[in-house]
Short mmCIF file of C-alpha atoms and ligand atoms in Angstrom, two decimals:
data_model
loop_
_atom_site.label_atom_id
_atom_site.label_comp_id
_atom_site.label_asym_id
_atom_site.label_seq_id
_atom_site.Cartn_x
_atom_site.Cartn_y
_atom_site.Cartn_z
CA UNK A 1 -0.59 9.05 49.84
CA UNK A 2 1.33 10.15 46.78
CA UNK A 3 0.70 13.01 44.41
CA UNK A 4 0.98 12.48 40.65
CA UNK A 5 4.31 14.33 40.64
CA UNK A 6 5.72 12.20 43.51
CA UNK A 7 4.57 9.00 41.85
CA UNK A 8 6.23 10.00 38.62
CA UNK A 9 9.55 10.84 40.24
CA UNK A 10 9.53 7.58 42.20
CA UNK A 11 8.63 5.49 39.15
CA UNK A 12 11.17 7.14 36.84
CA UNK A 13 13.93 6.45 39.33
CA UNK A 14 12.87 2.83 39.81
CA UNK A 15 12.73 2.15 36.07
CA UNK A 16 16.02 3.94 35.44
CA UNK A 17 17.68 1.73 38.05
CA UNK A 18 16.16 -1.33 36.38
CA UNK A 19 17.83 -0.30 33.10
CA UNK A 20 14.65 0.69 31.23
CA UNK A 21 15.22 3.18 28.39
CA UNK A 22 12.88 6.15 28.34
CA UNK A 23 11.98 5.59 32.00
CA UNK A 24 10.15 8.91 32.42
CA UNK A 25 7.99 8.36 29.34
CA UNK A 26 7.08 4.81 30.36
CA UNK A 27 6.26 5.90 33.91
CA UNK A 28 3.92 8.47 32.46
CA UNK A 29 2.16 5.93 30.23
CA UNK A 30 1.71 3.47 33.11
CA UNK A 31 0.53 6.18 35.48
CA UNK A 32 -1.96 7.61 33.00
CA UNK A 33 -3.35 4.12 32.39
CA UNK A 34 -3.71 3.37 36.12
CA UNK A 35 -5.56 6.62 36.61
CA UNK A 36 -7.67 6.11 33.50
CA UNK A 37 -6.52 9.54 32.40
CA UNK A 38 -4.33 10.89 29.60
CA UNK A 39 -0.84 12.35 29.79
CA UNK A 40 -2.11 15.92 29.43
CA UNK A 41 -4.10 15.44 32.63
CA UNK A 42 -0.98 14.26 34.47
CA UNK A 43 0.89 17.33 33.30
CA UNK A 44 -1.94 19.67 34.20
CA UNK A 45 -2.58 18.25 37.70
CA UNK A 46 0.78 17.18 39.20
CA UNK A 47 -0.40 18.11 42.70
CA UNK A 48 -3.40 15.80 42.62
CA UNK A 49 -3.29 13.02 45.20
CA UNK A 50 -3.73 9.54 43.74
CA UNK A 51 -6.55 7.38 45.06
CA UNK A 52 -5.53 4.21 46.86
CA UNK A 53 -6.65 1.84 44.12
CA UNK A 54 -4.67 3.61 41.38
CA UNK A 55 -1.60 3.86 43.57
CA UNK A 56 -1.68 0.15 44.40
CA UNK A 57 -2.15 -0.79 40.78
CA UNK A 58 0.68 1.54 39.78
CA UNK A 59 3.05 -0.01 42.32
CA UNK A 60 2.23 -3.51 41.04
CA UNK A 61 2.76 -2.45 37.43
CA UNK A 62 6.04 -0.75 38.25
CA UNK A 63 7.34 -3.87 39.94
CA UNK A 64 6.52 -5.84 36.82
CA UNK A 65 8.11 -3.28 34.52
CA UNK A 66 11.24 -3.23 36.71
CA UNK A 67 11.48 -6.99 36.00
CA UNK A 68 11.63 -5.89 32.34
CA UNK A 69 8.21 -7.25 31.44
CA UNK A 70 7.23 -5.35 28.27
CA UNK A 71 5.05 -2.30 28.76
CA UNK A 72 2.47 -3.64 26.31
CA UNK A 73 2.00 -6.88 28.27
CA UNK A 74 1.40 -4.86 31.43
CA UNK A 75 -1.13 -2.43 29.94
CA UNK A 76 -2.50 -5.20 27.68
CA UNK A 77 -2.52 -3.06 24.57
CA UNK A 78 -0.44 -1.73 21.70
CA UNK A 79 -1.19 0.53 18.75
CA UNK A 80 -0.66 -0.91 15.28
CA UNK A 81 -1.59 0.79 12.01
CA UNK A 82 -3.86 3.20 13.87
CA UNK A 83 -5.65 0.43 15.78
CA UNK A 84 -5.44 -0.30 19.47
CA UNK A 85 -4.96 -4.04 19.81
CA UNK A 86 -5.17 -6.34 22.81
CA UNK A 87 -1.84 -8.01 23.54
CA UNK A 88 -0.81 -10.69 26.01
CA UNK A 89 2.19 -12.97 26.54
CA UNK A 90 0.94 -15.69 24.14
CA UNK A 91 1.60 -13.56 21.06
CA UNK A 92 4.33 -11.28 19.75
CA UNK A 93 3.76 -7.58 20.45
CA UNK A 94 3.02 -5.87 17.11
CA UNK A 95 6.04 -3.92 15.82
CA UNK A 96 5.86 -0.65 13.90
CA UNK A 97 8.02 -2.05 11.08
CA UNK A 98 5.38 -4.72 10.41
CA UNK A 99 3.06 -1.93 9.26
CA UNK A 100 5.10 -1.98 6.05
CA UNK A 101 3.71 -5.43 5.27
CA UNK A 102 0.17 -4.08 5.68
CA UNK A 103 1.00 -1.16 3.40
CA UNK A 104 2.46 -3.48 0.80
CA UNK A 105 -0.79 -5.47 0.71
CA UNK A 106 -3.01 -2.37 0.66
CA UNK A 107 -1.05 -0.77 -2.20
CA UNK A 108 -1.19 -3.94 -4.24
CA UNK A 109 -4.90 -4.67 -3.67
CA UNK A 110 -5.86 -1.09 -4.56
CA UNK A 111 -4.58 -1.79 -8.09
CA UNK A 112 -6.62 -5.00 -8.46
CA UNK A 113 -9.81 -4.73 -10.47
CA UNK A 114 -11.85 -7.27 -8.45
CA UNK A 115 -14.63 -7.42 -7.55
CA UNK A 116 -16.51 -5.50 -10.20
CA UNK A 117 -18.59 -2.96 -8.36
CA UNK A 118 -21.12 -0.54 -9.73
CA UNK A 119 -22.78 2.06 -7.50
CA UNK A 120 -21.83 0.02 -4.48
CA UNK A 121 -23.46 -3.15 -5.85
CA UNK A 122 -21.96 -6.05 -7.69
CA UNK A 123 -22.48 -5.42 -11.38
CA UNK A 124 -25.46 -7.39 -12.54
CA UNK A 125 -24.67 -10.66 -14.21
CA UNK A 126 -21.05 -10.57 -13.16
CA UNK A 127 -20.05 -12.99 -10.47
CA UNK A 128 -16.95 -12.23 -8.49
CA UNK A 129 -15.73 -14.15 -5.52
CA UNK A 130 -14.67 -12.23 -2.45
CA UNK A 131 -10.87 -12.12 -2.51
CA UNK A 132 -9.16 -13.83 0.40
CA UNK A 133 -5.92 -13.06 2.19
CA UNK A 134 -4.03 -15.46 4.39
CA UNK A 135 -1.97 -14.26 7.36
CA UNK A 136 0.33 -17.15 8.23
CA UNK A 137 1.50 -17.00 11.84
CA UNK A 138 -1.10 -14.42 12.73
CA UNK A 139 -0.19 -14.02 16.43
CA UNK A 140 -2.29 -11.16 17.81
CA UNK A 141 -4.02 -10.94 14.41
CA UNK A 142 -2.54 -7.49 13.81
CA UNK A 143 -1.67 -7.94 10.13
CA UNK A 144 -4.94 -9.56 9.06
CA UNK A 145 -7.07 -7.13 11.04
CA UNK A 146 -5.30 -3.99 9.80
CA UNK A 147 -5.55 -5.27 6.21
CA UNK A 148 -9.22 -6.24 6.39
CA UNK A 149 -10.32 -3.00 8.03
CA UNK A 150 -8.64 -1.06 5.24
CA UNK A 151 -9.70 -3.37 2.40
CA UNK A 152 -13.44 -3.80 3.02
CA UNK A 153 -14.05 -6.13 0.06
CA UNK A 154 -11.66 -8.75 1.33
CA UNK A 155 -12.03 -11.64 3.69
CA UNK A 156 -9.18 -13.37 5.48
CA UNK A 157 -7.83 -16.42 7.22
CA UNK A 158 -5.38 -16.15 10.09
CA UNK A 159 -3.48 -19.29 10.97
CA UNK A 160 -1.23 -19.99 13.89
CA UNK A 161 0.19 -23.11 15.49
CA UNK A 162 -0.33 -21.63 18.96
CA UNK A 163 -3.74 -21.82 20.59
CA UNK A 164 -2.69 -19.09 23.04
CA UNK A 165 -1.97 -16.75 20.14
CA UNK A 166 -5.31 -17.60 18.54
CA UNK A 167 -7.14 -16.67 21.76
CA UNK A 168 -5.61 -13.20 21.55
CA UNK A 169 -6.35 -12.94 17.84
CA UNK A 170 -9.98 -13.83 18.57
CA UNK A 171 -10.25 -11.02 21.10
CA UNK A 172 -8.97 -8.56 18.52
CA UNK A 173 -11.20 -9.96 15.82
CA UNK A 174 -14.29 -9.48 18.01
CA UNK A 175 -13.09 -6.06 19.11
CA UNK A 176 -13.11 -4.87 15.50
CA UNK A 177 -16.28 -6.69 14.46
CA UNK A 178 -14.52 -8.99 11.98
CA UNK A 179 -15.91 -12.36 13.09
CA UNK A 180 -17.68 -12.84 9.75
CA UNK A 181 -14.72 -11.79 7.62
CA UNK A 182 -11.76 -13.33 9.44
CA UNK A 183 -11.49 -17.04 10.04
CA UNK A 184 -8.93 -18.08 12.64
CA UNK A 185 -7.51 -21.53 12.32
CA UNK A 186 -4.94 -23.61 14.18
CA UNK A 187 -2.55 -25.04 11.62
CA UNK A 188 1.07 -25.27 10.65
CA UNK A 189 1.77 -22.77 7.88
CA UNK A 190 -0.20 -23.53 4.73
CA UNK A 191 -0.79 -27.23 5.36
CA UNK A 192 -4.58 -27.00 5.50
CA UNK A 193 -5.03 -24.73 2.50
CA UNK A 194 -6.90 -25.81 -0.61
CA UNK A 195 -5.07 -25.45 -3.95
CA UNK A 196 -5.38 -22.00 -5.56
CA UNK A 197 -7.66 -20.77 -2.81
CA UNK A 198 -6.02 -17.52 -1.73
CA UNK A 199 -5.32 -14.20 -3.41
CA UNK A 200 -2.65 -12.94 -1.01
CA UNK A 201 -0.27 -14.61 1.42
CA UNK A 202 1.19 -12.40 4.12
CA UNK A 203 3.50 -13.55 6.86
CA UNK A 204 5.80 -12.27 9.56
CA UNK A 205 7.35 -15.61 10.49
CA UNK A 206 9.92 -16.14 13.26
CA UNK A 207 13.22 -15.04 11.76
CA UNK A 208 15.50 -14.02 14.61
CA UNK A 209 18.51 -16.35 14.69
CA UNK A 210 19.16 -18.12 17.95
CA UNK A 211 22.54 -16.41 18.37
CA UNK A 212 20.89 -13.02 17.79
CA UNK A 213 18.08 -13.80 20.23
CA UNK A 214 20.53 -14.24 23.11
CA UNK A 215 21.68 -10.65 22.61
CA UNK A 216 18.21 -9.06 22.49
CA UNK A 217 16.77 -6.82 25.19
CA UNK A 218 15.30 -8.72 28.17
CA UNK A 219 11.79 -7.49 27.26
CA UNK A 220 11.93 -9.49 24.03
CA UNK A 221 14.22 -12.36 25.05
CA UNK A 222 12.67 -13.20 28.40
CA UNK A 223 9.01 -12.41 27.79
CA UNK A 224 7.91 -12.76 24.18
CA UNK A 225 7.07 -16.24 22.84
CA UNK A 226 10.16 -17.93 21.50
CA UNK A 227 8.23 -19.79 18.80
CA UNK A 228 6.97 -16.54 17.34
CA UNK A 229 10.37 -14.94 17.31
CA UNK A 230 13.23 -17.38 16.82
CA UNK A 231 13.86 -19.29 13.63
CA UNK A 232 14.56 -23.03 13.57
CA UNK A 233 18.03 -23.51 15.08
CA UNK A 234 19.26 -26.04 12.51
CA UNK A 235 17.55 -24.46 9.52
CA UNK A 236 16.80 -20.75 10.08
CA UNK A 237 15.12 -20.35 6.70
CA UNK A 238 12.79 -23.29 7.14
CA UNK A 239 9.66 -21.24 7.81
CA UNK A 240 10.17 -19.18 4.65
CA UNK A 241 10.86 -22.30 2.60
CA UNK A 242 7.68 -23.95 3.82
CA UNK A 243 5.67 -20.78 3.21
CA UNK A 244 7.03 -20.35 -0.32
CA UNK A 245 6.40 -24.04 -1.15
CA UNK A 246 2.91 -23.71 0.33
CA UNK A 247 2.28 -20.56 -1.69
CA UNK A 248 3.04 -22.40 -4.93
CA UNK A 249 0.16 -24.67 -4.08
CA UNK A 250 -2.35 -22.38 -2.35
CA UNK A 251 -1.94 -19.05 -4.13
CA UNK A 252 -3.95 -18.13 -7.21
CA UNK A 253 -2.08 -16.99 -10.33
CA UNK A 254 -1.18 -13.30 -9.99
CA UNK A 255 -1.71 -13.47 -6.25
CA UNK A 256 0.51 -11.57 -3.85
CA UNK A 257 3.12 -13.13 -1.61
CA UNK A 258 4.70 -10.79 0.97
CA UNK A 259 6.95 -11.51 3.93
CA UNK A 260 8.56 -9.56 6.68
CA UNK A 261 12.29 -10.29 6.80
CA UNK A 262 15.22 -9.41 9.02
CA UNK A 263 18.41 -7.81 7.74
CA UNK A 264 20.29 -11.07 8.10
CA UNK A 265 17.70 -13.12 6.19
CA UNK A 266 16.57 -10.79 3.38
CA UNK A 267 19.12 -11.92 0.81
CA UNK A 268 18.63 -15.63 1.33
CA UNK A 269 14.83 -15.39 1.37
CA UNK A 270 14.97 -13.45 -1.91
CA UNK A 271 17.06 -16.26 -3.36
CA UNK A 272 14.59 -18.94 -2.29
CA UNK A 273 11.76 -16.91 -3.80
CA UNK A 274 13.67 -16.52 -7.06
CA UNK A 275 14.47 -20.23 -7.34
CA UNK A 276 10.75 -21.02 -6.91
CA UNK A 277 9.70 -18.80 -9.81
CA UNK A 278 8.86 -15.58 -7.95
CA UNK A 279 10.41 -12.20 -8.71
CA UNK A 280 11.16 -10.69 -5.31
CA UNK A 281 10.90 -6.95 -4.76
CA UNK A 282 12.19 -5.34 -1.60
CA UNK A 283 10.68 -2.59 0.58
CA UNK A 284 12.83 -0.78 3.13
CA UNK A 285 11.71 0.34 6.58
CA UNK A 286 12.16 3.82 8.06
CA UNK A 287 15.70 2.93 9.07
CA UNK A 288 16.50 2.08 5.47
CA UNK A 289 16.74 -1.65 6.20
CA UNK A 290 15.23 -4.32 3.92
CA UNK A 291 12.03 -5.28 5.76
CA UNK A 292 9.49 -6.68 3.30
CA UNK A 293 9.97 -8.97 0.30
CA UNK A 294 7.05 -9.38 -2.05
CA UNK A 295 6.22 -10.83 -5.41
CA UNK A 296 3.31 -11.54 -7.68
CA UNK A 297 2.71 -15.23 -8.34
CA UNK A 298 3.41 -16.23 -11.94
N1 LIG B 1 11.31 -7.71 14.35
C1 LIG B 1 11.19 -8.59 15.46
C2 LIG B 1 12.31 -8.37 16.46
O1 LIG B 1 13.40 -8.11 16.07
C3 LIG B 1 11.18 -10.04 15.02
C4 LIG B 1 9.89 -10.46 14.48
C5 LIG B 1 9.97 -11.86 13.95
O2 LIG B 1 10.80 -12.67 14.29
N2 LIG B 1 9.08 -12.14 13.10
O3 LIG B 1 12.09 -8.42 17.64
#
């Protein structure tokens, strides 16, 4: 039987040989998860002998990781905006840069006066509808869930064309007790939306160009859903065009439209927004790259 220290040395070597970056750190995360312990425990008790069940699970996980399956698909979870979310191969793994889209929404909604609230109750005689956000291409549900948990007056709709993604989104919705506030719907972009029915449209659509996708790390290229990641081959801006057209129809006046973009698409998406009457503003990620484009509907 192996000690924690032996297991870690073995795993780090295996992952290094498989070409995994940060092999020691990943070994530690996988080992801690198998042992249902935290990393501090591993550091404090390197001499402890692993029980058979944990060791077998660890070996299985290591084999998968050595095939370059993403860590998050193996452990089944990923942190996003301070929330631990369930992830699985049917949906994109939430990325840290997508948190900027959540922040963009939260900043904007904090400046909105609705609904009128007085001492925690709706002001008497004043009727205000609950504002509604739409997360188009919701995947794991990460954007909608992070927004709703931080904007308690809002409700939301998450749409996705993939029923596998929606299953994962449902798990996350239940996990955070949002079944009454978040509707999940199978649809293509904004096709099913009523006119002027939403106050904010958020989306992280597939924007990686096919040529770029071929050069990505195996974790992304070989394991994450192509439909969630790669833009239309003939018309890479198609998703944005459909979303912007849909927004003209579904968004209320002065509503928010906000998209995640890639470096290679930011300029062109801004142009499409501008030609459809929006005034795009850009937010940069921590690497200084354009990552979110947003605008208020006229
Ligand atoms: N940022 C992601 C990546 O580069 C792409 C996400 C997307 O296509 N929406 O892997």
